[in-house]
Coordinates of C-alpha atoms (C1' of nucleotides) in Angstrom, one line a residue:
Chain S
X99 CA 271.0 -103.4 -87.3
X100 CA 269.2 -105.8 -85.2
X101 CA 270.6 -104.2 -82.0
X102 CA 268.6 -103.4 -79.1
X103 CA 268.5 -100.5 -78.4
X104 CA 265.6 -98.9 -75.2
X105 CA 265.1 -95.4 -73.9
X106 CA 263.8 -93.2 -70.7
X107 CA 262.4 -90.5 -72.2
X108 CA 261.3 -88.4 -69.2
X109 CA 260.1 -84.8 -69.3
X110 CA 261.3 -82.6 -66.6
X111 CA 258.5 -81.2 -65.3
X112 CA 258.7 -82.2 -61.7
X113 CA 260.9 -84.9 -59.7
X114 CA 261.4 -88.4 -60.6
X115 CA 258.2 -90.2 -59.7
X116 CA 258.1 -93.6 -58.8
X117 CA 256.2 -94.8 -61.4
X118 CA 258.8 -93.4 -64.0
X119 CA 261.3 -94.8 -62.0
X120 CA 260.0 -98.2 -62.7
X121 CA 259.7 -97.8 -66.5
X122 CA 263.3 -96.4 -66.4
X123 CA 263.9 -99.8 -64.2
X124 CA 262.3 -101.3 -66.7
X125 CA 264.2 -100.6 -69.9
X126 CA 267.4 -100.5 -67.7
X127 CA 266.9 -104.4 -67.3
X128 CA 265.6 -104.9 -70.8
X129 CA 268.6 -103.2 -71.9
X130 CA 271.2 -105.3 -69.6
X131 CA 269.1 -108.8 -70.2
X132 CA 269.6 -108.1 -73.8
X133 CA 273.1 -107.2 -73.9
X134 CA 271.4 -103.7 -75.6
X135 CA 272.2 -100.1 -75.1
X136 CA 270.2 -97.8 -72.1
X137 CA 269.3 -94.4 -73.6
X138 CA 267.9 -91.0 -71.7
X139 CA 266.7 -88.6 -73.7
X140 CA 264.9 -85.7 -71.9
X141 CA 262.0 -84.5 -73.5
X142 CA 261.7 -80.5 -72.8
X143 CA 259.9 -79.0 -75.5
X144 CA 257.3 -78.0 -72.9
X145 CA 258.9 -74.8 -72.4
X146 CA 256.7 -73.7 -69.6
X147 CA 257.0 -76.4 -67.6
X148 CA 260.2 -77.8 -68.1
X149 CA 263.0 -76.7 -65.3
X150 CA 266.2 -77.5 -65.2
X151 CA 266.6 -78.8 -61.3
X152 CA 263.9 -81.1 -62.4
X153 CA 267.1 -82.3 -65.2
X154 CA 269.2 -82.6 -62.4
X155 CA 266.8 -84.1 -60.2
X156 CA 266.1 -86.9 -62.7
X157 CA 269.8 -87.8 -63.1
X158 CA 271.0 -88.1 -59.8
X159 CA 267.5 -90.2 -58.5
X160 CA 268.6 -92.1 -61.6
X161 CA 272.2 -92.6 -60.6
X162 CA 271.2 -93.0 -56.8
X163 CA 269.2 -96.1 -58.1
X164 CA 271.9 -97.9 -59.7
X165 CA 270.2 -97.2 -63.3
X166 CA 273.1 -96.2 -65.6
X167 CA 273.1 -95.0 -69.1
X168 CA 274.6 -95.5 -71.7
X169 CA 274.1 -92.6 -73.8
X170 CA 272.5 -89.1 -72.8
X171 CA 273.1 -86.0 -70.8
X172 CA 277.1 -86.2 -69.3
X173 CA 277.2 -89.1 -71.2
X174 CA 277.2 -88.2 -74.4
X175 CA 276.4 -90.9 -77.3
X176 CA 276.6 -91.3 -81.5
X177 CA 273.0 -89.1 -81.6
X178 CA 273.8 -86.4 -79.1
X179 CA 272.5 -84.4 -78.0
X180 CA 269.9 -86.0 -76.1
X181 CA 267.5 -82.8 -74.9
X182 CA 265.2 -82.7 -77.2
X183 CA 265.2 -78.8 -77.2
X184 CA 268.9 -79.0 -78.7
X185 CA 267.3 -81.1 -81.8
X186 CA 264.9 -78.6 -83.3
X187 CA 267.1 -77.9 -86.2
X188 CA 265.7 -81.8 -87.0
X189 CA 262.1 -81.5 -86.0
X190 CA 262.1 -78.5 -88.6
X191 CA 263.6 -80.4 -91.3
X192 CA 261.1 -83.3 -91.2
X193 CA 258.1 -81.5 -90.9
X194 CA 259.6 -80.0 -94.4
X195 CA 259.7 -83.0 -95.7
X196 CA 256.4 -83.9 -94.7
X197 CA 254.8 -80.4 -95.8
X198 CA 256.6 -81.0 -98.9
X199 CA 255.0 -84.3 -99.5
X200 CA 251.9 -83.0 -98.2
X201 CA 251.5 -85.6 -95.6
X202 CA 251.0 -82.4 -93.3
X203 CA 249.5 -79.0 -93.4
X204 CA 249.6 -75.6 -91.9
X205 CA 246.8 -74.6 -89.9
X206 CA 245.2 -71.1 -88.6
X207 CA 242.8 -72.1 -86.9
X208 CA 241.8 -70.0 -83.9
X209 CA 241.9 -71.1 -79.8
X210 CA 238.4 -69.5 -80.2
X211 CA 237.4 -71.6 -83.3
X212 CA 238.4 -74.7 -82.0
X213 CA 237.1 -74.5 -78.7
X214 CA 234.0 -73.6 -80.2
X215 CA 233.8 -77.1 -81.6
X216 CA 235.0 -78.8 -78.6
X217 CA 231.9 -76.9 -76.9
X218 CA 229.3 -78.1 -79.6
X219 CA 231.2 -81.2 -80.3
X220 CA 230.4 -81.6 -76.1
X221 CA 226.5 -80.4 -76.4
X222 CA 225.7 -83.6 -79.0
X223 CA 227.6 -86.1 -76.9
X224 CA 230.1 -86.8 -79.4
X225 CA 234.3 -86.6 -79.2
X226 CA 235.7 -83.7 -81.2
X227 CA 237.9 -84.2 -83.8
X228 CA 239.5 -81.7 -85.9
X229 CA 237.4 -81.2 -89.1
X230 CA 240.4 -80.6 -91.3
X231 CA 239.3 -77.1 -92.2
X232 CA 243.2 -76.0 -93.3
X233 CA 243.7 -79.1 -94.8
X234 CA 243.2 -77.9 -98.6
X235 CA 244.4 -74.0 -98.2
X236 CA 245.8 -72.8 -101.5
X237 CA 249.8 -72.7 -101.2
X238 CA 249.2 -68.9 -102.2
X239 CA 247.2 -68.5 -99.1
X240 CA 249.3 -69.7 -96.8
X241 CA 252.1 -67.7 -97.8
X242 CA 249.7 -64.9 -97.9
X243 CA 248.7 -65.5 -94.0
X244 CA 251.8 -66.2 -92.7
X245 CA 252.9 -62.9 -94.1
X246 CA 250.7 -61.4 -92.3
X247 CA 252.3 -63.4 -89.0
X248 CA 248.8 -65.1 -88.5
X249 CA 249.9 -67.8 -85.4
X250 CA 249.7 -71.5 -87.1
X251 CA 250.2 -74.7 -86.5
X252 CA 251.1 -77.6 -88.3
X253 CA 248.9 -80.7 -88.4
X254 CA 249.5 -84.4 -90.0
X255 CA 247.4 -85.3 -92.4
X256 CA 246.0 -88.4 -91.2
X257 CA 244.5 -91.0 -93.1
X258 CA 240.7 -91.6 -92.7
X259 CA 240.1 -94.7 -92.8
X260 CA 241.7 -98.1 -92.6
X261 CA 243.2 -99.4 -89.0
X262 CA 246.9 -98.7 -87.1
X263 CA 247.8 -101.6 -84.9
X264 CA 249.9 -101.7 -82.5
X265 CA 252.1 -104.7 -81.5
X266 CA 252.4 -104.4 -78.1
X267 CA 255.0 -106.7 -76.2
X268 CA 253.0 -106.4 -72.9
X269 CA 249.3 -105.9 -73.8
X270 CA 249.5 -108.0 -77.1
X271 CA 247.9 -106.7 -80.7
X272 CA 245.4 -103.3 -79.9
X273 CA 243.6 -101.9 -82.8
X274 CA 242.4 -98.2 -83.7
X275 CA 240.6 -97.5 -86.0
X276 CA 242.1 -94.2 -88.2
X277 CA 238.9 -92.7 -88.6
X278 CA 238.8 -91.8 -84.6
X279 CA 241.7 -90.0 -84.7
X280 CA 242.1 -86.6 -86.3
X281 CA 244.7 -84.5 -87.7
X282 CA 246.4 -84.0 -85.0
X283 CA 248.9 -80.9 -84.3
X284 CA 252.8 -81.9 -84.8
X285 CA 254.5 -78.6 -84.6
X286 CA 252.9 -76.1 -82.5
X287 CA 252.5 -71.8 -82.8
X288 CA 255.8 -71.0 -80.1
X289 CA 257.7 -73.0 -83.1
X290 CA 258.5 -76.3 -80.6
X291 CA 257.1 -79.7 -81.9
X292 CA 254.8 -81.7 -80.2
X293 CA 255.6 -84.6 -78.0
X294 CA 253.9 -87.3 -80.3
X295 CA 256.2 -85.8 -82.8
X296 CA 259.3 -84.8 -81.3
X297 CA 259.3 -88.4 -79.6
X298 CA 258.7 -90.1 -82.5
X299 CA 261.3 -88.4 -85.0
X300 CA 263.6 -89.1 -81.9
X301 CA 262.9 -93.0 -81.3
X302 CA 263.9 -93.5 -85.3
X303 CA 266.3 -91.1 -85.1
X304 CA 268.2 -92.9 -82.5
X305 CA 267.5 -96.2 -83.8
X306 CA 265.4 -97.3 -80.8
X307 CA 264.1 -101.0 -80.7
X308 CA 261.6 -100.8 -78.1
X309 CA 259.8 -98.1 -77.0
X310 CA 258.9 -99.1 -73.3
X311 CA 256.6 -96.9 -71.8
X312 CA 254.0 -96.1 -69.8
X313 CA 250.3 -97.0 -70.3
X314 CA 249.2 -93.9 -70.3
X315 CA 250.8 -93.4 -74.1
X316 CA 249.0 -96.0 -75.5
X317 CA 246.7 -93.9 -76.8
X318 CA 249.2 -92.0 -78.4
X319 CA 250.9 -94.9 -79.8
X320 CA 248.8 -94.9 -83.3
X321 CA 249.7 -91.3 -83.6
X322 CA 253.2 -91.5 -83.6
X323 CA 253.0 -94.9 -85.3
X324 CA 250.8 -92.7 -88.6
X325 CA 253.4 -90.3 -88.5
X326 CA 256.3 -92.6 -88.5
X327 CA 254.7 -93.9 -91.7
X328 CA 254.2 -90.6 -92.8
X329 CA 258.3 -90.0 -92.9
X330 CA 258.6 -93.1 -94.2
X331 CA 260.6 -95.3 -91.5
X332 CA 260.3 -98.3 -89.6
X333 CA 258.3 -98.5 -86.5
X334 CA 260.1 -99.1 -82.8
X335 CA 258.2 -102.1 -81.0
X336 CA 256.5 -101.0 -78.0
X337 CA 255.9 -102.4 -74.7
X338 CA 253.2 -100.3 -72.3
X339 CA 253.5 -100.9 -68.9
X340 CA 250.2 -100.7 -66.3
X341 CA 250.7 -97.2 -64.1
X342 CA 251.0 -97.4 -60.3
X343 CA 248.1 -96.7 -58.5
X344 CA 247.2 -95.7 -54.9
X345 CA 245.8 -97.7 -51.9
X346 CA 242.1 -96.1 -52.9
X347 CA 242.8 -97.4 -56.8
X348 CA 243.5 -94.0 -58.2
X349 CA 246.5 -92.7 -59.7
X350 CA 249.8 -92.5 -57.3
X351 CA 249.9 -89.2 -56.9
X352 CA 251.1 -86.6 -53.9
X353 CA 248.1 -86.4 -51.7
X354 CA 248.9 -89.8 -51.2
X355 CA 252.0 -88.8 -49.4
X356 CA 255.8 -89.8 -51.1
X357 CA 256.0 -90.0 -55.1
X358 CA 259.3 -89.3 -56.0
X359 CA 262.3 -91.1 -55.6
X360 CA 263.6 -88.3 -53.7
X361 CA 261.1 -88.5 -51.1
X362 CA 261.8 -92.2 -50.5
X363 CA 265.2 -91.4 -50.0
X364 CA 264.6 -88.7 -48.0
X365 CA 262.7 -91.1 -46.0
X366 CA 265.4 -93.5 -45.4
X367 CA 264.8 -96.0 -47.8
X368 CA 267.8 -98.0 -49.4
X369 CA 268.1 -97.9 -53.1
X370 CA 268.3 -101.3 -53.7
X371 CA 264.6 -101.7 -51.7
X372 CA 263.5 -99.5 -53.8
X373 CA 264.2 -100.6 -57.5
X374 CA 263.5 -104.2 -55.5
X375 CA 260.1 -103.5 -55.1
X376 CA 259.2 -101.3 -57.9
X377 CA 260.6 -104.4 -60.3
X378 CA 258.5 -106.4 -58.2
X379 CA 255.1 -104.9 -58.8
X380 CA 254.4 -106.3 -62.2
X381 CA 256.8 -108.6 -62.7
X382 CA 258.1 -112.1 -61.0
X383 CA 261.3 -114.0 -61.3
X384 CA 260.8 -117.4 -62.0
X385 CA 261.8 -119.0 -58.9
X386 CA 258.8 -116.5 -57.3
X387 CA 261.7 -115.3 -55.1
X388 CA 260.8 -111.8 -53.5
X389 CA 264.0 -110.2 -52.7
X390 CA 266.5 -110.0 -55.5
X391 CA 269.3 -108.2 -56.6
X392 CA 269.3 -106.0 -59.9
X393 CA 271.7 -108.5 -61.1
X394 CA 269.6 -111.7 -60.5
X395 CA 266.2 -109.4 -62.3
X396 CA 268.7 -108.9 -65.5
X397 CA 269.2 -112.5 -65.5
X398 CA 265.9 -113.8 -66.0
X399 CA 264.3 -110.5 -66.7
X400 CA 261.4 -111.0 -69.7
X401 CA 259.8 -107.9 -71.3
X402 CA 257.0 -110.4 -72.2
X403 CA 256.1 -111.4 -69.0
X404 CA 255.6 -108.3 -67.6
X405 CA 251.9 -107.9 -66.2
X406 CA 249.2 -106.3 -67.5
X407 CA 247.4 -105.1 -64.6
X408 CA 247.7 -101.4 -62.8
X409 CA 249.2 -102.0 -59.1
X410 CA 248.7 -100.5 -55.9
X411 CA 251.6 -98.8 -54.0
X412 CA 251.5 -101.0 -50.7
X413 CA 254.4 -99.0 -48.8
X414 CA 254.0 -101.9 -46.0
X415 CA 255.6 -104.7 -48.3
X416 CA 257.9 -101.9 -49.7
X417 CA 259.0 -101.0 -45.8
X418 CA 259.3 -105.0 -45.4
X419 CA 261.9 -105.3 -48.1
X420 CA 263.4 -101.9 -46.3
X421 CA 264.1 -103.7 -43.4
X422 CA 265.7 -106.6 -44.8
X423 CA 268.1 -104.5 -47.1
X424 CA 268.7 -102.4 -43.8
X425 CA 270.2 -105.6 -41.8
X426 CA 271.6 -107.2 -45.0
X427 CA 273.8 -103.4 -45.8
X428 CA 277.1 -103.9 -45.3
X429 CA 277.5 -101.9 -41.8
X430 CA 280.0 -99.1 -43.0
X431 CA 277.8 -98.1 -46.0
X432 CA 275.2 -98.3 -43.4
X433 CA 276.7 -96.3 -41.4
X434 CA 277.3 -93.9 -43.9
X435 CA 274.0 -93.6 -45.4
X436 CA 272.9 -93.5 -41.7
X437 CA 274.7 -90.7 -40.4
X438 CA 272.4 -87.6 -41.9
X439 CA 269.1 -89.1 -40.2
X440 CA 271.1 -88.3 -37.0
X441 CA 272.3 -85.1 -37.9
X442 CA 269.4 -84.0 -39.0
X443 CA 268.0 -84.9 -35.6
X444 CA 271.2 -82.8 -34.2
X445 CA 272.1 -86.2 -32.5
X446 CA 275.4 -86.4 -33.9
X447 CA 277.8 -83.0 -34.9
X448 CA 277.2 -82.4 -38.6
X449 CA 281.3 -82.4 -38.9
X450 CA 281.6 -85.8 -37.7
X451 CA 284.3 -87.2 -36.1
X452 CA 286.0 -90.8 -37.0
X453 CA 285.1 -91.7 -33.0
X454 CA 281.6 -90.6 -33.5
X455 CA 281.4 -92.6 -36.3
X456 CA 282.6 -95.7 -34.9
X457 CA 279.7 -95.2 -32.2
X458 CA 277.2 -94.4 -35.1
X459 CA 278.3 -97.8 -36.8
X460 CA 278.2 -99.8 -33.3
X461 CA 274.8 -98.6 -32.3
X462 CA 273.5 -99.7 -35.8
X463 CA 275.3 -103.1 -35.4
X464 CA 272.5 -103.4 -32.4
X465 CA 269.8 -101.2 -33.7
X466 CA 269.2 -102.4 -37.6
X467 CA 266.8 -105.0 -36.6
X468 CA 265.1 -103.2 -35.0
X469 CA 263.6 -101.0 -38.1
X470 CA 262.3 -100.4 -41.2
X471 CA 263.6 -97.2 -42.4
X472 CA 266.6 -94.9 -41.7
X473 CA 263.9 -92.5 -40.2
X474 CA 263.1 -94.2 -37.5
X475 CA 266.6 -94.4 -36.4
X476 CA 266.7 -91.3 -34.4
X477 CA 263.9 -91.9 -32.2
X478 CA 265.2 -95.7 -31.0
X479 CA 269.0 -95.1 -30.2
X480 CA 268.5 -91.4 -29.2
X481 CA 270.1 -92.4 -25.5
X482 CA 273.1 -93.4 -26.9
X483 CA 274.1 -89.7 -28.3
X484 CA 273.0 -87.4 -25.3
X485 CA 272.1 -87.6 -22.0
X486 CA 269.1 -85.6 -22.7
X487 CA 266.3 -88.2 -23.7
X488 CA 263.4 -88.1 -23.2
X489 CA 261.3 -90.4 -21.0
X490 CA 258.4 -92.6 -22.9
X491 CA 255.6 -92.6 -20.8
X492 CA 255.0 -96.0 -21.1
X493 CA 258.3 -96.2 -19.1
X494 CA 257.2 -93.4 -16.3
X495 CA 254.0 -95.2 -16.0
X496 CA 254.8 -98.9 -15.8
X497 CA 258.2 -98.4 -14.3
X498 CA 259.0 -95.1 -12.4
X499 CA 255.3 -95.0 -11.3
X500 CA 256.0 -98.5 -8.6
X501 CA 257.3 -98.5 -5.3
X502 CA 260.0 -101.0 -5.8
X503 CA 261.6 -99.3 -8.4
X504 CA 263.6 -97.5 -6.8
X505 CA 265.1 -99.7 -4.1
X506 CA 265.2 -102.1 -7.2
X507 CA 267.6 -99.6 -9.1
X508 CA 269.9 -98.8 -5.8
X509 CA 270.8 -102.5 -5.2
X510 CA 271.9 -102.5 -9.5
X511 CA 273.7 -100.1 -8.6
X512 CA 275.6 -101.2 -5.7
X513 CA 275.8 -104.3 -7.9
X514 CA 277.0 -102.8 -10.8
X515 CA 279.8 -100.2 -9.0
X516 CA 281.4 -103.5 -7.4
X517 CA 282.1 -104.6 -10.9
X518 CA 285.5 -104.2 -12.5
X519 CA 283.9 -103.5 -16.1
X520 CA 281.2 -104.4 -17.8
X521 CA 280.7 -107.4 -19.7
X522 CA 278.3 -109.8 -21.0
X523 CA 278.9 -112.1 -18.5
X524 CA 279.1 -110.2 -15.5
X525 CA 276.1 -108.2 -16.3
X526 CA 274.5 -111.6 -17.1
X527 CA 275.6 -113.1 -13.8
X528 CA 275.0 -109.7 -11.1
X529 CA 270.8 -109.6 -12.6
X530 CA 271.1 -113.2 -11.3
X531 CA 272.8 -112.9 -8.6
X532 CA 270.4 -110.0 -7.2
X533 CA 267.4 -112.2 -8.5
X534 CA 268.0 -114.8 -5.9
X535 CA 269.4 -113.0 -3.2
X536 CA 266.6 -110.5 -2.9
X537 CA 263.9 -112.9 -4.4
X538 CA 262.6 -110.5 -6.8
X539 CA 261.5 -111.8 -10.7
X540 CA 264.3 -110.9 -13.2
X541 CA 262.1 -108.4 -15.1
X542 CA 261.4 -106.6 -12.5
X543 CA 265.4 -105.5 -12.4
X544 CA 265.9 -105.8 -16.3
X545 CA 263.0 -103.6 -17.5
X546 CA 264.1 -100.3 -14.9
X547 CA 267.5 -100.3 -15.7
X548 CA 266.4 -100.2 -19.4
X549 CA 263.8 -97.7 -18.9
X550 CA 266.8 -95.5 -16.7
X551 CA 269.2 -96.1 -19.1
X552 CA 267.0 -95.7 -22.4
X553 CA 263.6 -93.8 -21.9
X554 CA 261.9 -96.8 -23.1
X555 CA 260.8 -99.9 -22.5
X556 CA 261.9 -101.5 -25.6
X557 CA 265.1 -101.4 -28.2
X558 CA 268.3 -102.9 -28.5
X559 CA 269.2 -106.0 -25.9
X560 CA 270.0 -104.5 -23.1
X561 CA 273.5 -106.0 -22.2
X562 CA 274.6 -104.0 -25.8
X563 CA 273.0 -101.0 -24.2
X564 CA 275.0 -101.6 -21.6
X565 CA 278.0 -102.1 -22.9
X566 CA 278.3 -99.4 -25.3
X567 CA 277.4 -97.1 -22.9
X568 CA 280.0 -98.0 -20.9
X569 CA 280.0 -98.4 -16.4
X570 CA 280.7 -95.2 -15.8
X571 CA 277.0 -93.9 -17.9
X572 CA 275.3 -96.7 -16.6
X573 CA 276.1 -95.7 -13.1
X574 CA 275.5 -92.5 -13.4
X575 CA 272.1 -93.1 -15.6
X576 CA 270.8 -95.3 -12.7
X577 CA 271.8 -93.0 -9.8
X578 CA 269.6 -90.2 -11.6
X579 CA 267.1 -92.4 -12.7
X580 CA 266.3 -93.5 -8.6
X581 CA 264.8 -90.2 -8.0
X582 CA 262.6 -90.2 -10.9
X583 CA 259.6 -91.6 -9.1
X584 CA 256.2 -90.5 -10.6
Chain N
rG103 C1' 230.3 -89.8 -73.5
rG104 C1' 233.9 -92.0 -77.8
rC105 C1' 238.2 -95.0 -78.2
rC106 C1' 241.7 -98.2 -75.6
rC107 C1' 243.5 -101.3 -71.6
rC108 C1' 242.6 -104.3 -67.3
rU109 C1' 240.0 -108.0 -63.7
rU110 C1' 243.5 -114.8 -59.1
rC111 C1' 243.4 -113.8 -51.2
rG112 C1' 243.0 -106.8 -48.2
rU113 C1' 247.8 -105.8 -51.3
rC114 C1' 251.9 -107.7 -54.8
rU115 C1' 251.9 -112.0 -57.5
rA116 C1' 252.8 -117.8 -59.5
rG117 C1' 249.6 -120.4 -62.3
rG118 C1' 253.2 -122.3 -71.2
rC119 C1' 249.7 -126.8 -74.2
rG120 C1' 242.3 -126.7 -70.1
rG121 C1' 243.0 -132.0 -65.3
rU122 C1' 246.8 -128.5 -58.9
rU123 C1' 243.6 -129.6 -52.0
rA124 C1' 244.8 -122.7 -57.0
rG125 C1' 251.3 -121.9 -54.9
rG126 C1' 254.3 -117.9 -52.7
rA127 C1' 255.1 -112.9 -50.4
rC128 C1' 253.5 -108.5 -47.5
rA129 C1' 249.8 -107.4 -44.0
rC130 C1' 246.8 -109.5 -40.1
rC131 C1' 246.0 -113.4 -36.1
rA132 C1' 248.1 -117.3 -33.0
rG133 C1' 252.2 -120.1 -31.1
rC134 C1' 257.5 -120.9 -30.4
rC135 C1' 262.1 -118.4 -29.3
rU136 C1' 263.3 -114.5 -25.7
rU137 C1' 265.7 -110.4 -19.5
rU138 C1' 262.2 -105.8 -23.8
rC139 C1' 261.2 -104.7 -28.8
rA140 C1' 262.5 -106.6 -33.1
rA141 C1' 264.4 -110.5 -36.2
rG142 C1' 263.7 -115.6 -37.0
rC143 C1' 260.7 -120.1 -37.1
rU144 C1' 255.8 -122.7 -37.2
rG145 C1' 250.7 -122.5 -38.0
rG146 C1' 246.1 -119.9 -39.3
rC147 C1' 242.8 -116.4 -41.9
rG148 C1' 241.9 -115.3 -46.9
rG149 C1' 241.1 -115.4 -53.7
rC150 C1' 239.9 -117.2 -59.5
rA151 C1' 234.3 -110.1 -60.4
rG152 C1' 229.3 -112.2 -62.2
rG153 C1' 226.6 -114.9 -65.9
rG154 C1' 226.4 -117.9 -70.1
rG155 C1' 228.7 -121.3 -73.3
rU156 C1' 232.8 -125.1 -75.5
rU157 C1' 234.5 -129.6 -72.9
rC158 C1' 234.4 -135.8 -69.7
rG159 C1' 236.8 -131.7 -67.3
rA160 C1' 238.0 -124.2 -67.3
rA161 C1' 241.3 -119.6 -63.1
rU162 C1' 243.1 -121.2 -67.9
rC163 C1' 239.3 -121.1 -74.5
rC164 C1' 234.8 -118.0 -76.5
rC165 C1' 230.7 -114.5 -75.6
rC166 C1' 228.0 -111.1 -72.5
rU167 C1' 227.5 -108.1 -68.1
rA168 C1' 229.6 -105.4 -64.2
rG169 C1' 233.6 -102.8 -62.1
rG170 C1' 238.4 -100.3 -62.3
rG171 C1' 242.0 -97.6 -65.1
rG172 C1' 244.0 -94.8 -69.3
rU173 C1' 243.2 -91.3 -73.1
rC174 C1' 240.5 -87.8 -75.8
rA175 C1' 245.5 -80.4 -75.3
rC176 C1' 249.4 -75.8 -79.4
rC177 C1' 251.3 -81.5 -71.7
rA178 C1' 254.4 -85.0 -71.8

RNA sequence: GGCCCCUUCGUCUAGGCGGUUAGGACACCAGCCUUUCAAGCUGGCGGCAGGGGUUCGAAUCCCCUAGGGGUCACCA
């Protein structure tokens, strides 16, 4: 009975946000570490805002991250289901039980009412609280109102003095005090329960060990921690985790560009540099090691020694660890992954061939250095796809704009077309060769026949350029490139 | 405003029991390498929010102040 047991509780009311996918990381290696079970459990009873692409947009960032569960939607699991808008047959029964015992209360108390005390409540400075006006009606009363189909709510009655406590793995012992907190509303008037509630009858429904969340449910922690008393069970442990924040300290959100997890992905970041960093912001293995697999964080993974401050999103480090994953992919993945960022740039036929693959996975072999995201793909090995690139105008200015250019290109040419094919060395060897015998610096050959053959000044070494483009393009590259003079 | 959480280089962080020139990483700068750009390597810049205590000795313990964040919904 001792069994760990964590879960990702998201709602679905938008896509998977990076900061949910870390607490999902999160439990996913507390889970794994502890040889426990990963649950997701979608909480929808916000009706309104709840959508099902969001569902499916959750589950496959999820899966697309490597963060598999255990039990939960397509997975099934001993407390299916796991949408919390398929378990309101249990929600009713225990706020039965709890109306029975009168540990809760209906309540008809107006919008109008209540804002009204909010308002005044706002006027003398101080919080509002509910003032428990409902909390004595006669049984007779109640029956008598809801016969007449008033809306009503039902509220916990919360004790009014005395202290909750919280045990928090991550921020340590925090104590409320019960008379702050007010009876607060479990089931609402549309018939759904709240989230405090719903999330709470779920967690000790499904036997959960530790409740690993975000920070932002702290607050709510004593809540769900009265009425978990209130149904007479035993309390989850919790763990709150600090939310990510933006460069300019406030909350991550999408003025500050990507968010979600789709976004990133979109943006050609690798999974594993993802879950990589996010792990990283907040907690260290113990060798201070920056890059890590997911298996090496389950390994020494420690709930307890994750941090307690809020971090900023620095998408320079997370680009950093990008570009490492990117040369460290195994090249036919790679290649794979690779292959939309240049058919989305129409660069390559969107029913590829196995030949055009085979070039895709050759120009990365030369090109993956050379960034940090699959994004910027497109824009450095363009040449190598058509024969329509375009020109940088650093290249038109510093190259095509000098007089020597030109009669520099011919004699490559000449050069060049006496070869039998090209290769490393012979490439190597003719830029010598017309070095000395026409005494002119090496660059000043290199850099035009990489601006004729590329656009650009700068990109992959130019003897691979060379190579993979093959004599007969080079030539012909060259040969137009001679009358380009600016 | 009430309640709660947090505070080590610009950023992410390491710093069980108080004694370190406060360590690493990203970023930035410089150099090396180099037929470009990267990558890689080397070096540099840069921090314990402030103030009081406790102590022979505090980033580490206590208190206060300041700042930041979260939450105060019939949203999760």
């Amino acid at each position: 009975m001792s069994s760990i047991r964590v879960r990702f509780a998201p709602s679905p009311t938008g896509e998977l946000h990076v900061g949910g996918a870390r607490t999902a990381i999160l439990n996913w290696l507390f889970a794994r570490k502890n040889k426990g079970a990963f649950i997701l459990r979608v909480d929808d009873t916000d009706s309104d805002r709840s959508e099902r692409k969001f569902v499916d947009n959750i589950l496959e960032s999820l899966e697309w991250l490597g963060i598999d569960w255990d039990e939960g939607p397509g997975r099934g699991g001993e407390y299916v289901p796991y949408y919390q808008s398929e378990r309101l047959d249990l929600y009713k029964k225990e706020i039965n039980r709890l109306l029975e015992n009168g540990r809760a209360y209906w309540c008809f108390c107006t919008e109008e009412e209540l804002q009204e005390g909010r308002e005044e409540a706002k006027r003398k400075g101080i919080p509002f609280l509910y003032p428990g006006k409902c909390r004595n009606l006669e049984n007779s009363r109640v029956k008598e109102l809801k016969e007449n189909n008033l809306p009503c709510v039902v509220r916990l009655m919360s004790p009014e003095e005395g202290k909750t406590t919280v045990e928090d793995q991550i921020k340590g012992e925090v104590v409320f005090e019960n008379r702050h907190l007010d009876d607060f509303i479990i089931l609402k008037s549309n018939g759904l329960p709240t989230y405090n509630f719903a999330s709470a009858v779920d967690d000790v429904y499904m036997q959960i060990s530790h409740v690993i969340r975000a920070e932002e449910h702290l607050s709510n922690t004593p809540r769900q921690l009265m009425l978990i008393e209130a149904m007479g069970y035993r309390p989850p442990l919790f763990a709150h985790v600090p939310v990510i924040l933006a460069p300019d300290k406030t909350k991550l959100s999408k003025r500050h560009g990507a968010t979600s997890v789709e976004e990133f992905r979109a943006r050609g970041f690798l999974a594993e540099a993802l879950t990589n960093y996010l792990v990283l912001m907040g907690w260290a293995p113990p060798d201070d090691e920056e890059l890590f697999t997911m298996d090496k964080a389950v390994m020494h993974f420690d709930i307890n020694k994750v941090g307690k401050t809020a971090a900023v999103f620095d998408e320079k480090k997370l680009a950093w660890i990008n570009g490492h994953y990117i040369r460290e992919a195994d090249l036919d993945r790679l290649t794979e992954i690779s292959i939309p960022f240049l058919q989305n740039k129409g660069m390559v036929p969107d029913e590829i061939t196995s030949q055009e693959k085979d070039m895709v996975k050759t120009v990365l072999e030369v090109s993956r250095e050379r960034i940090k995201s699959l994004e910027e793909l497109p824009e450095l090995c363009d040449f190598f796809f058509t024969e329509d690139f375009a020109f940088h105008e650093d290249a038109l200015k510093k190259v095509f704009s000098r007089e020597e250019t030109s009669g520099n290109l011919e004699l490559v040419y000449k050069k060049l077309a006496s070869l039998e094919e090209l290769s490393p060395e012979n490439i190597q060897a003719s830029f010598k060769e017309l070095s000395e015998e026409n005494n002119i610096s090496l660059s000043k050959i290199v850099k035009p026949v990489r601006a004729a053959l590329s656009g650009k000044l700068m990109g992959p070494e130019l003897n691979n350029i060379m190579i993979i483009l093959g004599k007969e393009k080079v030539l012909e590259r060259i040969e137009k490139a001679k009358n380009l003079k600016t």
